[in-house]
PDB file of C-alpha atoms in Angstrom:
ATOM      1  CA  MET A   1      26.073  24.736  56.482  1.00  0.00           C
ATOM      2  CA  ALA A   2      22.714  23.255  54.724  1.00  0.00           C
ATOM      3  CA  LYS A   3      22.819  19.253  54.403  1.00  0.00           C
ATOM      4  CA  ARG A   4      23.659  18.120  50.411  1.00  0.00           C
ATOM      5  CA  ARG A   5      21.217  16.266  48.904  1.00  0.00           C
ATOM      6  CA  LYS A   6      21.665  13.195  48.187  1.00  0.00           C
ATOM      7  CA  PRO A   7      21.429  12.280  43.927  1.00  0.00           C
ATOM      8  CA  LEU A   8      17.447  10.724  42.794  1.00  0.00           C
ATOM      9  CA  VAL A   9      18.496   7.063  42.473  1.00  0.00           C
ATOM     10  CA  GLU A  10      16.214   6.235  38.623  1.00  0.00           C
ATOM     11  CA  PRO A  11      14.785   3.083  39.115  1.00  0.00           C
ATOM     12  CA  SER A  12      16.165   1.029  36.680  1.00  0.00           C
ATOM     13  CA  ASP A  13      13.754  -0.574  33.970  1.00  0.00           C
ATOM     14  CA  PRO A  14      12.280  -3.267  34.731  1.00  0.00           C
ATOM     15  CA  TRP A  15      12.161  -3.660  30.812  1.00  0.00           C
ATOM     16  CA  ALA A  16      15.550  -3.451  29.860  1.00  0.00           C
ATOM     17  CA  PRO A  17      16.618  -7.040  29.674  1.00  0.00           C
ATOM     18  CA  ALA A  18      13.152  -7.818  27.332  1.00  0.00           C
ATOM     19  CA  LEU A  19      14.600  -4.423  24.800  1.00  0.00           C
ATOM     20  CA  ASP A  20      18.217  -5.773  24.567  1.00  0.00           C
ATOM     21  CA  HIS A  21      16.916  -9.154  23.822  1.00  0.00           C
ATOM     22  CA  LEU A  22      14.490  -7.435  20.788  1.00  0.00           C
ATOM     23  CA  ARG A  23      17.152  -5.685  19.367  1.00  0.00           C
ATOM     24  CA  ALA A  24      19.130  -7.714  18.863  1.00  0.00           C
ATOM     25  CA  LEU A  25      17.551  -9.875  17.227  1.00  0.00           C
ATOM     26  CA  ASP A  26      17.740  -7.501  14.023  1.00  0.00           C
ATOM     27  CA  GLU A  27      17.657  -4.006  12.527  1.00  0.00           C
ATOM     28  CA  LYS A  28      14.237  -3.673  12.464  1.00  0.00           C
ATOM     29  CA  TRP A  29      13.569  -3.526  16.645  1.00  0.00           C
ATOM     30  CA  ARG A  30      16.331  -1.873  16.830  1.00  0.00           C
ATOM     31  CA  SER A  31      15.194   1.563  14.760  1.00  0.00           C
ATOM     32  CA  LYS A  32      11.785   0.593  16.434  1.00  0.00           C
ATOM     33  CA  ILE A  33      12.857   0.565  20.093  1.00  0.00           C
ATOM     34  CA  ASP A  34      14.689   4.021  18.981  1.00  0.00           C
ATOM     35  CA  ARG A  35      12.101   5.669  17.148  1.00  0.00           C
ATOM     36  CA  ILE A  36       9.610   4.873  20.445  1.00  0.00           C
ATOM     37  CA  GLY A  37      11.259   4.530  23.146  1.00  0.00           C
ATOM     38  CA  PRO A  38      11.321   2.823  26.365  1.00  0.00           C
ATOM     39  CA  CYS A  39       8.630   0.004  27.242  1.00  0.00           C
ATOM     40  CA  ARG A  40       5.673   1.800  28.877  1.00  0.00           C
ATOM     41  CA  LEU A  41       4.026  -0.826  30.097  1.00  0.00           C
ATOM     42  CA  THR A  42       2.572  -1.111  33.863  1.00  0.00           C
ATOM     43  CA  ALA A  43       0.018  -2.811  35.190  1.00  0.00           C
ATOM     44  CA  ARG A  44      -3.284  -1.979  35.356  1.00  0.00           C
ATOM     45  CA  PRO A  45      -4.849  -2.095  38.988  1.00  0.00           C
ATOM     46  CA  ASP A  46      -8.292  -1.851  37.963  1.00  0.00           C
ATOM     47  CA  ARG A  47      -8.352  -6.359  37.188  1.00  0.00           C
ATOM     48  CA  PHE A  48     -12.543  -6.000  36.625  1.00  0.00           C
ATOM     49  CA  GLY A  49     -12.299  -3.446  34.699  1.00  0.00           C
ATOM     50  CA  THR A  50      -9.897  -4.398  32.504  1.00  0.00           C
ATOM     51  CA  LEU A  51     -11.811  -7.346  32.057  1.00  0.00           C
ATOM     52  CA  VAL A  52     -14.600  -5.436  31.079  1.00  0.00           C
ATOM     53  CA  ARG A  53     -12.962  -3.080  28.660  1.00  0.00           C
ATOM     54  CA  ALA A  54     -12.029  -6.423  26.804  1.00  0.00           C
ATOM     55  CA  ILE A  55     -15.084  -7.510  26.518  1.00  0.00           C
ATOM     56  CA  ILE A  56     -16.150  -4.434  25.147  1.00  0.00           C
ATOM     57  CA  GLY A  57     -13.275  -4.171  22.272  1.00  0.00           C
ATOM     58  CA  GLN A  58     -13.690  -7.732  21.200  1.00  0.00           C
ATOM     59  CA  GLN A  59     -14.309  -7.234  17.625  1.00  0.00           C
ATOM     60  CA  ILE A  60     -14.491  -3.370  17.181  1.00  0.00           C
ATOM     61  CA  SER A  61     -11.658  -0.276  17.038  1.00  0.00           C
ATOM     62  CA  SER A  62     -11.068   1.411  19.982  1.00  0.00           C
ATOM     63  CA  LYS A  63     -11.678   4.228  20.159  1.00  0.00           C
ATOM     64  CA  ALA A  64     -15.287   3.466  20.071  1.00  0.00           C
ATOM     65  CA  ALA A  65     -14.255   0.194  22.510  1.00  0.00           C
ATOM     66  CA  ARG A  66     -13.186   4.067  24.576  1.00  0.00           C
ATOM     67  CA  ALA A  67     -16.115   5.315  23.682  1.00  0.00           C
ATOM     68  CA  ILE A  68     -18.489   2.386  24.953  1.00  0.00           C
ATOM     69  CA  ASP A  69     -16.397   2.230  28.459  1.00  0.00           C
ATOM     70  CA  ARG A  70     -16.608   6.194  29.215  1.00  0.00           C
ATOM     71  CA  LYS A  71     -20.411   6.333  28.742  1.00  0.00           C
ATOM     72  CA  LEU A  72     -20.955   2.839  30.901  1.00  0.00           C
ATOM     73  CA  ARG A  73     -18.490   4.817  33.663  1.00  0.00           C
ATOM     74  CA  GLU A  74     -20.592   7.332  33.413  1.00  0.00           C
ATOM     75  CA  ILE A  75     -24.279   5.666  34.740  1.00  0.00           C
ATOM     76  CA  GLY A  76     -22.352   2.910  36.266  1.00  0.00           C
ATOM     77  CA  GLY A  77     -20.047   4.796  38.719  1.00  0.00           C
ATOM     78  CA  GLU A  78     -15.550   4.646  38.300  1.00  0.00           C
ATOM     79  CA  PRO A  79     -14.405   2.310  38.856  1.00  0.00           C
ATOM     80  CA  HIS A  80     -16.962  -0.619  37.337  1.00  0.00           C
ATOM     81  CA  GLU A  81     -18.116  -2.863  40.206  1.00  0.00           C
ATOM     82  CA  PRO A  82     -19.729  -6.043  39.639  1.00  0.00           C
ATOM     83  CA  ARG A  83     -22.981  -5.483  41.468  1.00  0.00           C
ATOM     84  CA  ARG A  84     -23.222  -1.890  40.374  1.00  0.00           C
ATOM     85  CA  LEU A  85     -23.025  -3.545  37.105  1.00  0.00           C
ATOM     86  CA  MET A  86     -25.645  -6.644  37.930  1.00  0.00           C
ATOM     87  CA  GLU A  87     -27.474  -4.029  39.165  1.00  0.00           C
ATOM     88  CA  LEU A  88     -28.076  -2.056  35.871  1.00  0.00           C
ATOM     89  CA  GLY A  89     -28.816  -5.797  34.244  1.00  0.00           C
ATOM     90  CA  VAL A  90     -28.912  -5.690  30.168  1.00  0.00           C
ATOM     91  CA  GLU A  91     -30.404  -2.810  29.083  1.00  0.00           C
ATOM     92  CA  GLY A  92     -29.176  -0.957  31.577  1.00  0.00           C
ATOM     93  CA  LEU A  93     -25.792  -2.016  29.647  1.00  0.00           C
ATOM     94  CA  ARG A  94     -27.204  -1.919  25.937  1.00  0.00           C
ATOM     95  CA  GLY A  95     -28.199   1.591  26.405  1.00  0.00           C
ATOM     96  CA  VAL A  96     -24.483   2.647  26.383  1.00  0.00           C
ATOM     97  CA  GLY A  97     -24.093   0.627  23.317  1.00  0.00           C
ATOM     98  CA  LEU A  98     -23.177  -2.824  23.916  1.00  0.00           C
ATOM     99  CA  SER A  99     -24.997  -5.399  21.605  1.00  0.00           C
ATOM    100  CA  THR A 100     -26.738  -7.539  23.955  1.00  0.00           C
ATOM    101  CA  MET A 101     -24.781 -10.480  23.562  1.00  0.00           C
ATOM    102  CA  LYS A 102     -21.788  -8.640  25.104  1.00  0.00           C
ATOM    103  CA  ALA A 103     -23.796  -7.038  27.779  1.00  0.00           C
ATOM    104  CA  ARG A 104     -25.126 -10.929  28.959  1.00  0.00           C
ATOM    105  CA  TYR A 105     -21.382 -11.069  28.635  1.00  0.00           C
ATOM    106  CA  VAL A 106     -20.669  -8.791  31.300  1.00  0.00           C
ATOM    107  CA  LEU A 107     -23.234  -9.676  33.305  1.00  0.00           C
ATOM    108  CA  ASN A 108     -21.276 -13.397  33.238  1.00  0.00           C
ATOM    109  CA  LEU A 109     -18.308 -11.857  34.492  1.00  0.00           C
ATOM    110  CA  ALA A 110     -19.351 -10.221  36.893  1.00  0.00           C
ATOM    111  CA  GLU A 111     -21.870 -13.014  38.708  1.00  0.00           C
ATOM    112  CA  ALA A 112     -18.708 -14.946  38.288  1.00  0.00           C
ATOM    113  CA  ILE A 113     -16.599 -11.976  40.337  1.00  0.00           C
ATOM    114  CA  GLU A 114     -19.055 -12.280  43.160  1.00  0.00           C
ATOM    115  CA  THR A 115     -19.711 -15.173  43.528  1.00  0.00           C
ATOM    116  CA  GLY A 116     -15.708 -16.004  43.801  1.00  0.00           C
ATOM    117  CA  ALA A 117     -15.506 -18.628  40.603  1.00  0.00           C
ATOM    118  CA  ALA A 118     -13.014 -16.074  39.851  1.00  0.00           C
ATOM    119  CA  PRO A 119     -10.582 -14.694  42.334  1.00  0.00           C
ATOM    120  CA  ILE A 120      -9.355 -11.914  40.121  1.00  0.00           C
ATOM    121  CA  ASP A 121      -7.392 -10.522  42.721  1.00  0.00           C
ATOM    122  CA  ARG A 122      -5.263 -13.917  43.737  1.00  0.00           C
ATOM    123  CA  VAL A 123      -4.882 -14.686  39.877  1.00  0.00           C
ATOM    124  CA  HIS A 124      -1.337 -13.370  40.050  1.00  0.00           C
ATOM    125  CA  GLU A 125      -0.327 -16.051  41.946  1.00  0.00           C
ATOM    126  CA  TRP A 126      -1.286 -18.639  38.957  1.00  0.00           C
ATOM    127  CA  GLU A 127       0.215 -20.387  35.865  1.00  0.00           C
ATOM    128  CA  ASP A 128      -0.573 -18.421  32.700  1.00  0.00           C
ATOM    129  CA  ALA A 129      -1.983 -21.018  32.221  1.00  0.00           C
ATOM    130  CA  GLU A 130      -4.196 -21.608  34.990  1.00  0.00           C
ATOM    131  CA  ILE A 131      -5.256 -18.371  35.152  1.00  0.00           C
ATOM    132  CA  ILE A 132      -6.892 -18.790  30.722  1.00  0.00           C
ATOM    133  CA  LYS A 133      -8.342 -22.011  32.156  1.00  0.00           C
ATOM    134  CA  ASN A 134     -10.113 -20.032  34.818  1.00  0.00           C
ATOM    135  CA  LEU A 135     -10.923 -17.281  32.820  1.00  0.00           C
ATOM    136  CA  THR A 136     -11.974 -19.024  29.675  1.00  0.00           C
ATOM    137  CA  SER A 137     -14.586 -20.939  31.445  1.00  0.00           C
ATOM    138  CA  ILE A 138     -16.923 -17.833  31.516  1.00  0.00           C
ATOM    139  CA  LYS A 139     -19.081 -17.702  29.085  1.00  0.00           C
ATOM    140  CA  GLY A 140     -17.981 -14.557  26.468  1.00  0.00           C
ATOM    141  CA  ILE A 141     -14.479 -15.157  28.283  1.00  0.00           C
ATOM    142  CA  GLY A 142     -12.306 -16.549  24.972  1.00  0.00           C
ATOM    143  CA  PRO A 143      -8.118 -16.026  24.756  1.00  0.00           C
ATOM    144  CA  TRP A 144      -7.553 -12.878  23.577  1.00  0.00           C
ATOM    145  CA  THR A 145     -10.159 -11.606  26.146  1.00  0.00           C
ATOM    146  CA  VAL A 146      -7.763 -12.958  28.713  1.00  0.00           C
ATOM    147  CA  GLU A 147      -4.285 -12.466  26.766  1.00  0.00           C
ATOM    148  CA  MET A 148      -5.393  -8.485  27.417  1.00  0.00           C
ATOM    149  CA  PHE A 149      -5.537  -9.429  31.036  1.00  0.00           C
ATOM    150  CA  LEU A 150      -2.273 -11.058  31.247  1.00  0.00           C
ATOM    151  CA  ILE A 151      -0.663  -8.449  29.035  1.00  0.00           C
ATOM    152  CA  PHE A 152      -2.602  -5.177  31.202  1.00  0.00           C
ATOM    153  CA  CYS A 153      -3.009  -6.363  34.275  1.00  0.00           C
ATOM    154  CA  LEU A 154      -0.613  -9.366  34.975  1.00  0.00           C
ATOM    155  CA  ASN A 155       2.698  -7.936  32.799  1.00  0.00           C
ATOM    156  CA  ARG A 156       3.406 -11.221  31.873  1.00  0.00           C
ATOM    157  CA  PRO A 157       6.329 -11.018  29.815  1.00  0.00           C
ATOM    158  CA  ASP A 158       5.055 -14.132  26.799  1.00  0.00           C
ATOM    159  CA  VAL A 159       2.604 -13.604  26.011  1.00  0.00           C
ATOM    160  CA  LEU A 160       1.321 -13.258  22.673  1.00  0.00           C
ATOM    161  CA  SER A 161      -2.205 -12.904  21.230  1.00  0.00           C
ATOM    162  CA  ALA A 162      -1.794 -14.157  17.744  1.00  0.00           C
ATOM    163  CA  GLY A 163      -5.053 -13.409  16.358  1.00  0.00           C
ATOM    164  CA  ASP A 164      -5.746  -9.980  17.287  1.00  0.00           C
ATOM    165  CA  LEU A 165      -6.384  -7.985  14.394  1.00  0.00           C
ATOM    166  CA  GLY A 166      -3.612  -4.626  15.064  1.00  0.00           C
ATOM    167  CA  ILE A 167      -0.712  -7.370  15.959  1.00  0.00           C
ATOM    168  CA  ARG A 168      -1.849  -9.101  12.652  1.00  0.00           C
ATOM    169  CA  MET A 169      -1.612  -6.135  10.060  1.00  0.00           C
ATOM    170  CA  ALA A 170       1.702  -4.914  12.322  1.00  0.00           C
ATOM    171  CA  LEU A 171       3.173  -7.781  11.950  1.00  0.00           C
ATOM    172  CA  LYS A 172       2.711  -7.288   8.038  1.00  0.00           C
ATOM    173  CA  ASN A 173       4.193  -4.424   7.921  1.00  0.00           C
ATOM    174  CA  HIS A 174       7.730  -4.890  10.497  1.00  0.00           C
ATOM    175  CA  TYR A 175       7.771  -7.799   7.935  1.00  0.00           C
ATOM    176  CA  GLU A 176       6.634  -6.793   4.593  1.00  0.00           C
ATOM    177  CA  LEU A 177       4.939  -8.963   4.021  1.00  0.00           C
ATOM    178  CA  ASP A 178       2.004  -8.967   1.243  1.00  0.00           C
ATOM    179  CA  GLU A 179      -0.666 -10.476   2.863  1.00  0.00           C
ATOM    180  CA  LEU A 180      -2.056 -10.410   6.761  1.00  0.00           C
ATOM    181  CA  PRO A 181      -0.458 -13.183   8.507  1.00  0.00           C
ATOM    182  CA  THR A 182      -2.144 -16.248   9.660  1.00  0.00           C
ATOM    183  CA  PRO A 183      -2.130 -16.994  14.002  1.00  0.00           C
ATOM    184  CA  ARG A 184       0.343 -19.909  13.028  1.00  0.00           C
ATOM    185  CA  LEU A 185       3.071 -17.556  11.089  1.00  0.00           C
ATOM    186  CA  CYS A 186       2.311 -15.113  13.461  1.00  0.00           C
ATOM    187  CA  ARG A 187       3.357 -17.786  16.304  1.00  0.00           C
ATOM    188  CA  GLU A 188       6.136 -18.157  14.031  1.00  0.00           C
ATOM    189  CA  LEU A 189       7.673 -14.842  13.240  1.00  0.00           C
ATOM    190  CA  THR A 190       7.731 -14.221  16.776  1.00  0.00           C
ATOM    191  CA  GLU A 191       8.690 -17.144  18.304  1.00  0.00           C
ATOM    192  CA  PRO A 192      12.732 -15.191  18.118  1.00  0.00           C
ATOM    193  CA  ALA A 193      10.725 -12.583  20.446  1.00  0.00           C
ATOM    194  CA  ARG A 194      10.547 -15.251  23.583  1.00  0.00           C
ATOM    195  CA  PRO A 195      10.821 -15.256  25.973  1.00  0.00           C
ATOM    196  CA  TYR A 196       9.699 -11.223  25.664  1.00  0.00           C
ATOM    197  CA  ARG A 197       6.840 -11.525  23.533  1.00  0.00           C
ATOM    198  CA  THR A 198       4.603  -9.414  25.446  1.00  0.00           C
ATOM    199  CA  ILE A 199       6.852  -6.825  25.008  1.00  0.00           C
ATOM    200  CA  ALA A 200       7.287  -7.028  21.228  1.00  0.00           C
ATOM    201  CA  MET A 201       3.161  -7.690  21.478  1.00  0.00           C
ATOM    202  CA  TRP A 202       3.503  -3.315  22.653  1.00  0.00           C
ATOM    203  CA  TYR A 203       5.837  -1.684  20.127  1.00  0.00           C
ATOM    204  CA  LEU A 204       3.519  -4.091  16.979  1.00  0.00           C
ATOM    205  CA  TRP A 205       0.884  -1.915  18.648  1.00  0.00           C
ATOM    206  CA  GLU A 206       2.482   1.502  19.384  1.00  0.00           C
ATOM    207  CA  GLU A 207       3.678   1.435  16.172  1.00  0.00           C
ATOM    208  CA  PHE A 208       0.438   0.473  14.352  1.00  0.00           C
ATOM    209  CA  ASP A 209      -1.934   2.310  16.082  1.00  0.00           C
ATOM    210  CA  GLY A 210      -1.827   1.872  20.221  1.00  0.00           C
ATOM    211  CA  PRO A 211      -2.429  -0.496  22.089  1.00  0.00           C
ATOM    212  CA  ASN A 212      -6.006  -1.296  22.226  1.00  0.00           C
ATOM    213  CA  SER A 213      -7.256  -2.691  25.215  1.00  0.00           C
TER     214      SER A 213
END
């Protein structure tokens, strides 16, 4: 007699408490979540690559950032490696479409990783503020870049990137505002979403144009 197969147990949704919290805020959040479905945010294992991609994506469209990142991986290998990018140098990085300034920022990051000044393999043991302080000490790494790292690599649940243009536009649509909200107003509008502002951002991005990192 064949053994009876045990029923598969679906893993619990790690973001279920966040969705419950957001759905309880108002009907707009409920309908947004119902329309988009479960939060699919998962931790990216490639921490260095995520930071490189965030530098690439500074002040350009998601489509343009993806194209440059793809070209860089074609010449530098998959995944991004600090030493290999340092070997390419400024001119090699400029060859894939990076500006001189961004090329230098990527090299600053690569050097910090190589020397151990930015120990990204163990920053998950740190508080958000400590991670921000460490990484923003690298020239070219600003708050937005670190926020993307906290969200997409570490899945920290309560990160708000108030200066992100996509978030500002999405909040304008969500709250039917006449103008783009300032970063300060973004913080005020998303205060009720604490301690799950990361998940709120994910839904805003998904509805507007997809995450831009």
